[in-house]
Amino acid sequence: MRGMIYVVPMMVLLSACSHKPYGRLCPGEVSTLSGQVTGQSQAWVFDEIQRFTVTDHGTTMQSGYLHSANRSLYIPSATTSEGFLAQRLSTDRFRIIDPGHDAMVTWTCPVFATAP
């Protein structure tokens, strides 16, 4: 019985420390690289802290590992396998940039909406 006293708190502690990515349905703004708005978007963004995944109409894009030489000066970013620039602008804003087509999409996610 005494061993059970230590096992239960340990299980609670371990489950509290695990991080499961959660998806948010996020509206997005499509624009040129100079900032001219050209349309709207909506996608599921799955935030995994060090990377994120965007799913839109059955297409999924993974950011890759986001890094920054100095997070207070530079936006954490990565190059996707498709060759786009992925950026984590904040805990609720994510961007994919396609310089070859002079386009970018910036998603701003609601704080409490989660996937089922």
CSV table of N, CA and C in Angstrom, one decimal:
chain,number,residue,atom,x,y,z
A,1,MET,N,0.8,-1.2,0.0
A,1,MET,CA,0.0,0.0,0.0
A,1,MET,C,0.9,1.3,0.0
A,2,ARG,N,2.0,1.2,0.7
A,2,ARG,CA,2.8,2.3,0.8
A,2,ARG,C,3.4,2.7,-0.5
A,3,GLY,N,3.8,1.7,-1.4
A,3,GLY,CA,4.3,2.0,-2.7
A,3,GLY,C,3.3,2.7,-3.6
A,4,MET,N,2.0,2.4,-3.4
A,4,MET,CA,0.9,3.0,-4.2
A,4,MET,C,0.9,4.5,-3.9
A,5,ILE,N,1.2,4.9,-2.7
A,5,ILE,CA,1.2,6.4,-2.4
A,5,ILE,C,2.2,7.1,-3.3
A,6,TYR,N,3.3,6.5,-3.6
A,6,TYR,CA,4.3,7.2,-4.5
A,6,TYR,C,4.0,7.1,-6.0
A,7,VAL,N,3.4,6.0,-6.4
A,7,VAL,CA,3.1,5.7,-7.8
A,7,VAL,C,2.0,6.7,-8.3
A,8,VAL,N,1.0,6.9,-7.6
A,8,VAL,CA,-0.1,7.8,-8.1
A,8,VAL,C,0.4,9.2,-8.3
A,9,PRO,N,1.1,9.9,-7.4
A,9,PRO,CA,1.6,11.2,-7.6
A,9,PRO,C,2.5,11.3,-8.8
A,10,MET,N,3.4,10.2,-9.0
A,10,MET,CA,4.3,10.2,-10.1
A,10,MET,C,3.6,10.1,-11.4
A,11,MET,N,2.5,9.3,-11.5
A,11,MET,CA,1.7,9.2,-12.7
A,11,MET,C,1.1,10.6,-13.1
A,12,VAL,N,0.5,11.2,-12.1
A,12,VAL,CA,-0.1,12.5,-12.3
A,12,VAL,C,0.9,13.5,-12.7
A,13,LEU,N,2.1,13.5,-12.1
A,13,LEU,CA,3.2,14.5,-12.5
A,13,LEU,C,3.6,14.2,-14.0
A,14,LEU,N,3.8,13.0,-14.3
A,14,LEU,CA,4.3,12.6,-15.7
A,14,LEU,C,3.2,13.0,-16.7
A,15,SER,N,1.9,12.8,-16.5
A,15,SER,CA,0.9,13.1,-17.4
A,15,SER,C,0.8,14.7,-17.5
A,16,ALA,N,1.0,15.4,-16.5
A,16,ALA,CA,1.0,16.8,-16.5
A,16,ALA,C,2.1,17.4,-17.4
A,17,CYS,N,3.2,16.7,-17.4
A,17,CYS,CA,4.4,17.3,-18.1
A,17,CYS,C,4.3,16.9,-19.6
A,18,SER,N,3.5,16.0,-20.0
A,18,SER,CA,3.5,15.6,-21.4
A,18,SER,C,2.8,16.7,-22.2
A,19,HIS,N,3.3,16.9,-23.4
A,19,HIS,CA,2.7,17.9,-24.3
A,19,HIS,C,2.1,17.3,-25.5
A,20,LYS,N,0.8,17.4,-25.7
A,20,LYS,CA,0.2,16.9,-26.9
A,20,LYS,C,-0.2,18.1,-27.8
A,21,PRO,N,0.2,18.1,-29.0
A,21,PRO,CA,-0.1,19.2,-29.9
A,21,PRO,C,-1.6,19.3,-30.1
A,22,TYR,N,-2.1,20.5,-30.1
A,22,TYR,CA,-3.6,20.7,-30.3
A,22,TYR,C,-3.8,21.5,-31.5
A,23,GLY,N,-4.9,21.2,-32.2
A,23,GLY,CA,-5.2,22.0,-33.4
A,23,GLY,C,-6.2,23.1,-33.1
A,24,ARG,N,-6.0,24.2,-33.8
A,24,ARG,CA,-6.9,25.3,-33.8
A,24,ARG,C,-7.3,25.7,-35.2
A,25,LEU,N,-8.6,25.9,-35.4
A,25,LEU,CA,-9.0,26.4,-36.7
A,25,LEU,C,-8.8,27.9,-36.8
A,26,CYS,N,-7.9,28.3,-37.7
A,26,CYS,CA,-7.4,29.7,-37.6
A,26,CYS,C,-7.7,30.4,-38.9
A,27,PRO,N,-8.3,31.6,-38.8
A,27,PRO,CA,-8.4,32.4,-40.1
A,27,PRO,C,-7.1,33.0,-40.5
A,28,GLY,N,-6.9,33.1,-41.8
A,28,GLY,CA,-5.7,33.6,-42.3
A,28,GLY,C,-5.9,34.7,-43.3
A,29,GLU,N,-4.8,35.5,-43.5
A,29,GLU,CA,-4.8,36.5,-44.5
A,29,GLU,C,-3.7,36.2,-45.5
A,30,VAL,N,-4.1,36.2,-46.8
A,30,VAL,CA,-3.2,35.9,-47.9
A,30,VAL,C,-2.8,37.3,-48.4
A,31,SER,N,-1.5,37.5,-48.6
A,31,SER,CA,-1.0,38.8,-49.1
A,31,SER,C,0.3,38.6,-49.9
A,32,THR,N,0.6,39.7,-50.5
A,32,THR,CA,1.9,39.7,-51.2
A,32,THR,C,3.0,40.0,-50.2
A,33,LEU,N,4.3,39.8,-50.6
A,33,LEU,CA,5.4,40.0,-49.7
A,33,LEU,C,5.4,41.5,-49.2
A,34,SER,N,4.9,42.4,-50.0
A,34,SER,CA,4.9,43.8,-49.6
A,34,SER,C,3.7,44.1,-48.7
A,35,GLY,N,2.8,43.2,-48.5
A,35,GLY,CA,1.7,43.4,-47.5
A,35,GLY,C,0.4,43.7,-48.1
A,36,GLN,N,0.2,43.7,-49.5
A,36,GLN,CA,-1.1,43.9,-50.1
A,36,GLN,C,-1.9,42.7,-50.0
A,37,VAL,N,-3.1,42.8,-49.3
A,37,VAL,CA,-4.0,41.7,-49.1
A,37,VAL,C,-4.6,41.2,-50.4
A,38,THR,N,-4.5,39.9,-50.6
A,38,THR,CA,-5.1,39.4,-51.9
A,38,THR,C,-6.2,38.3,-51.6
A,39,GLY,N,-6.4,38.0,-50.4
A,39,GLY,CA,-7.5,37.0,-50.1
A,39,GLY,C,-7.5,36.5,-48.6
A,40,GLN,N,-8.3,35.6,-48.4
A,40,GLN,CA,-8.5,35.0,-47.0
A,40,GLN,C,-8.2,33.5,-47.1
A,41,SER,N,-7.9,33.0,-45.9
A,41,SER,CA,-7.6,31.5,-45.8
A,41,SER,C,-8.2,31.1,-44.5
A,42,GLN,N,-8.3,29.8,-44.4
A,42,GLN,CA,-8.7,29.2,-43.1
A,42,GLN,C,-8.1,27.8,-43.0
A,43,ALA,N,-7.4,27.5,-41.9
A,43,ALA,CA,-6.6,26.2,-41.9
A,43,ALA,C,-6.6,25.8,-40.4
A,44,TRP,N,-6.3,24.5,-40.2
A,44,TRP,CA,-6.0,23.9,-38.9
A,44,TRP,C,-4.5,24.1,-38.7
A,45,VAL,N,-4.2,24.7,-37.6
A,45,VAL,CA,-2.8,24.9,-37.2
A,45,VAL,C,-2.6,24.0,-35.9
A,46,PHE,N,-1.6,23.1,-36.0
A,46,PHE,CA,-1.2,22.3,-34.9
A,46,PHE,C,0.1,22.8,-34.3
A,47,ASP,N,0.0,23.3,-33.1
A,47,ASP,CA,1.2,23.9,-32.5
A,47,ASP,C,1.9,22.9,-31.7
A,48,GLU,N,3.2,22.7,-32.0
A,48,GLU,CA,4.0,21.8,-31.2
A,48,GLU,C,5.2,22.5,-30.6
A,49,ILE,N,5.1,23.8,-30.3
A,49,ILE,CA,6.1,24.6,-29.7
A,49,ILE,C,7.3,24.8,-30.6
A,50,GLN,N,8.1,23.8,-30.8
A,50,GLN,CA,9.3,23.9,-31.6
A,50,GLN,C,9.0,23.8,-33.1
A,51,ARG,N,7.8,23.4,-33.5
A,51,ARG,CA,7.4,23.3,-34.9
A,51,ARG,C,5.9,23.4,-35.0
A,52,PHE,N,5.4,23.6,-36.2
A,52,PHE,CA,3.9,23.6,-36.3
A,52,PHE,C,3.6,23.0,-37.6
A,53,THR,N,2.3,22.5,-37.7
A,53,THR,CA,1.8,21.9,-38.9
A,53,THR,C,0.5,22.6,-39.3
A,54,VAL,N,0.3,22.9,-40.6
A,54,VAL,CA,-0.8,23.5,-41.1
A,54,VAL,C,-1.5,22.6,-42.1
A,55,THR,N,-2.9,22.4,-41.9
A,55,THR,CA,-3.7,21.5,-42.7
A,55,THR,C,-4.8,22.3,-43.3
A,56,ASP,N,-4.9,22.4,-44.6
A,56,ASP,CA,-5.9,23.1,-45.3
A,56,ASP,C,-6.4,22.3,-46.5
A,57,HIS,N,-7.7,22.0,-46.5
A,57,HIS,CA,-8.3,21.3,-47.6
A,57,HIS,C,-7.6,20.0,-48.0
A,58,GLY,N,-7.2,19.2,-47.0
A,58,GLY,CA,-6.5,17.9,-47.2
A,58,GLY,C,-5.0,18.0,-47.5
A,59,THR,N,-4.5,19.2,-47.6
A,59,THR,CA,-3.0,19.4,-47.8
A,59,THR,C,-2.4,19.8,-46.4
A,60,THR,N,-1.3,19.1,-46.1
A,60,THR,CA,-0.6,19.3,-44.8
A,60,THR,C,0.8,19.8,-45.1
A,61,MET,N,1.2,20.8,-44.4
A,61,MET,CA,2.6,21.3,-44.5
A,61,MET,C,3.2,21.4,-43.1
A,62,GLN,N,4.4,20.9,-42.9
A,62,GLN,CA,5.1,20.9,-41.6
A,62,GLN,C,6.2,22.0,-41.7
A,63,SER,N,6.3,22.7,-40.7
A,63,SER,CA,7.3,23.8,-40.7
A,63,SER,C,8.7,23.4,-40.6
A,64,GLY,N,8.9,22.2,-39.9
A,64,GLY,CA,10.3,21.8,-39.6
A,64,GLY,C,10.7,22.5,-38.3
A,65,TYR,N,11.9,22.2,-37.8
A,65,TYR,CA,12.3,22.7,-36.5
A,65,TYR,C,12.5,24.2,-36.6
A,66,LEU,N,11.8,25.0,-35.8
A,66,LEU,CA,12.0,26.4,-35.8
A,66,LEU,C,13.1,26.9,-34.9
A,67,HIS,N,13.9,27.8,-35.4
A,67,HIS,CA,15.1,28.2,-34.6
A,67,HIS,C,15.3,29.7,-34.9
A,68,SER,N,16.0,30.3,-33.9
A,68,SER,CA,16.4,31.7,-34.0
A,68,SER,C,17.7,31.9,-33.3
A,69,ALA,N,18.6,32.7,-33.8
A,69,ALA,CA,19.9,33.0,-33.2
A,69,ALA,C,19.6,33.8,-31.9
A,70,ASN,N,18.6,34.6,-31.9
A,70,ASN,CA,18.3,35.4,-30.7
A,70,ASN,C,16.8,35.7,-30.7
A,71,ARG,N,16.0,34.9,-29.9
A,71,ARG,CA,14.5,35.1,-30.0
A,71,ARG,C,14.0,36.5,-29.7
A,72,SER,N,14.8,37.3,-29.0
A,72,SER,CA,14.3,38.6,-28.7
A,72,SER,C,14.5,39.5,-29.9
A,73,LEU,N,15.4,39.1,-30.8
A,73,LEU,CA,15.6,40.0,-32.0
A,73,LEU,C,15.1,39.4,-33.3
A,74,TYR,N,15.1,38.0,-33.4
A,74,TYR,CA,14.7,37.4,-34.7
A,74,TYR,C,13.6,36.4,-34.5
A,75,ILE,N,12.7,36.3,-35.5
A,75,ILE,CA,11.5,35.4,-35.5
A,75,ILE,C,12.0,34.0,-35.7
A,76,PRO,N,11.5,33.1,-34.8
A,76,PRO,CA,11.9,31.7,-35.0
A,76,PRO,C,11.3,31.2,-36.4
A,77,SER,N,12.2,30.6,-37.2
A,77,SER,CA,11.7,30.2,-38.6
A,77,SER,C,12.5,28.9,-39.0
A,78,ALA,N,11.9,28.4,-40.1
A,78,ALA,CA,12.5,27.2,-40.7
A,78,ALA,C,12.1,27.2,-42.2
A,79,THR,N,12.8,26.3,-42.9
A,79,THR,CA,12.4,26.1,-44.3
A,79,THR,C,11.7,24.8,-44.4
A,80,THR,N,10.5,24.8,-45.0
A,80,THR,CA,9.7,23.6,-45.1
A,80,THR,C,10.3,22.7,-46.2
A,81,SER,N,9.9,21.4,-46.3
A,81,SER,CA,10.4,20.5,-47.3
A,81,SER,C,10.0,21.0,-48.7
A,82,GLU,N,9.0,21.8,-48.8
A,82,GLU,CA,8.5,22.3,-50.1
A,82,GLU,C,9.3,23.6,-50.5
A,83,GLY,N,10.2,24.1,-49.6
A,83,GLY,CA,11.0,25.2,-49.9
A,83,GLY,C,10.4,26.6,-49.4
A,84,PHE,N,9.3,26.6,-48.6
A,84,PHE,CA,8.7,27.8,-48.1
A,84,PHE,C,9.4,28.2,-46.8
A,85,LEU,N,9.3,29.4,-46.4
A,85,LEU,CA,9.7,29.9,-45.1
A,85,LEU,C,8.6,29.8,-44.2
A,86,ALA,N,8.8,29.1,-43.0
A,86,ALA,CA,7.7,29.0,-42.0
A,86,ALA,C,8.2,29.9,-40.8
A,87,GLN,N,7.3,30.6,-40.2
A,87,GLN,CA,7.6,31.5,-39.1
A,87,GLN,C,6.6,31.4,-38.0
A,88,ARG,N,7.0,31.3,-36.8
A,88,ARG,CA,6.2,31.4,-35.6
A,88,ARG,C,6.3,32.8,-35.1
A,89,LEU,N,5.3,33.7,-35.4
A,89,LEU,CA,5.3,35.1,-35.0
A,89,LEU,C,5.0,35.3,-33.6
A,90,SER,N,4.1,34.5,-33.0
A,90,SER,CA,3.8,34.5,-31.6
A,90,SER,C,3.1,33.2,-31.2
A,91,THR,N,2.6,33.1,-30.0
A,91,THR,CA,1.9,31.8,-29.6
A,91,THR,C,0.6,31.6,-30.4
A,92,ASP,N,0.1,32.7,-31.0
A,92,ASP,CA,-1.2,32.6,-31.8
A,92,ASP,C,-1.1,33.0,-33.2
A,93,ARG,N,0.1,33.3,-33.7
A,93,ARG,CA,0.3,33.7,-35.1
A,93,ARG,C,1.4,32.9,-35.8
A,94,PHE,N,1.0,32.4,-37.0
A,94,PHE,CA,1.9,31.6,-37.8
A,94,PHE,C,1.9,32.1,-39.2
A,95,ARG,N,3.0,31.9,-39.9
A,95,ARG,CA,3.1,32.4,-41.3
A,95,ARG,C,3.9,31.4,-42.2
A,96,ILE,N,3.4,31.3,-43.4
A,96,ILE,CA,4.1,30.5,-44.4
A,96,ILE,C,4.4,31.5,-45.6
A,97,ILE,N,5.6,31.6,-46.0
A,97,ILE,CA,6.0,32.5,-47.1
A,97,ILE,C,6.5,31.8,-48.3
A,98,ASP,N,5.9,32.1,-49.5
A,98,ASP,CA,6.3,31.6,-50.8
A,98,ASP,C,6.9,32.7,-51.6
A,99,PRO,N,8.2,32.9,-51.5
A,99,PRO,CA,8.8,34.1,-52.2
A,99,PRO,C,8.8,33.9,-53.7
A,100,GLY,N,8.7,32.7,-54.2
A,100,GLY,CA,8.7,32.5,-55.7
A,100,GLY,C,7.4,33.0,-56.3
A,101,HIS,N,6.3,33.0,-55.5
A,101,HIS,CA,5.0,33.5,-56.0
A,101,HIS,C,4.6,34.8,-55.4
A,102,ASP,N,5.5,35.5,-54.7
A,102,ASP,CA,5.3,36.7,-54.0
A,102,ASP,C,4.0,36.6,-53.2
A,103,ALA,N,4.0,35.6,-52.3
A,103,ALA,CA,2.8,35.4,-51.5
A,103,ALA,C,3.2,34.9,-50.1
A,104,MET,N,2.3,35.2,-49.2
A,104,MET,CA,2.4,34.7,-47.8
A,104,MET,C,1.0,34.6,-47.2
A,105,VAL,N,0.9,33.7,-46.2
A,105,VAL,CA,-0.3,33.5,-45.5
A,105,VAL,C,0.0,33.6,-44.0
A,106,THR,N,-0.7,34.5,-43.3
A,106,THR,CA,-0.5,34.7,-41.9
A,106,THR,C,-1.8,34.2,-41.2
A,107,TRP,N,-1.7,33.2,-40.3
A,107,TRP,CA,-2.9,32.7,-39.6
A,107,TRP,C,-2.8,33.3,-38.2
A,108,THR,N,-3.9,33.8,-37.7
A,108,THR,CA,-4.1,34.3,-36.3
A,108,THR,C,-5.1,33.4,-35.7
A,109,CYS,N,-4.6,32.6,-34.7
A,109,CYS,CA,-5.5,31.6,-34.1
A,109,CYS,C,-6.2,32.1,-32.9
A,110,PRO,N,-7.5,31.6,-32.7
A,110,PRO,CA,-8.2,31.9,-31.5
A,110,PRO,C,-7.5,31.2,-30.3
A,111,VAL,N,-7.7,31.8,-29.1
A,111,VAL,CA,-7.0,31.2,-28.0
A,111,VAL,C,-7.5,29.9,-27.5
A,112,PHE,N,-8.8,29.7,-27.4
A,112,PHE,CA,-9.4,28.5,-26.8
A,112,PHE,C,-10.0,27.5,-27.7
A,113,ALA,N,-10.0,27.7,-29.0
A,113,ALA,CA,-10.6,26.7,-29.9
A,113,ALA,C,-9.7,25.5,-30.1
A,114,THR,N,-10.1,24.3,-29.8
A,114,THR,CA,-9.2,23.1,-30.0
A,114,THR,C,-9.9,22.1,-30.9
A,115,ALA,N,-9.2,21.2,-31.4
A,115,ALA,CA,-9.7,20.1,-32.3
A,115,ALA,C,-10.3,19.1,-31.4
A,116,PRO,N,-11.3,18.3,-31.9
A,116,PRO,CA,-11.9,17.3,-31.1
A,116,PRO,C,-10.9,16.1,-30.8
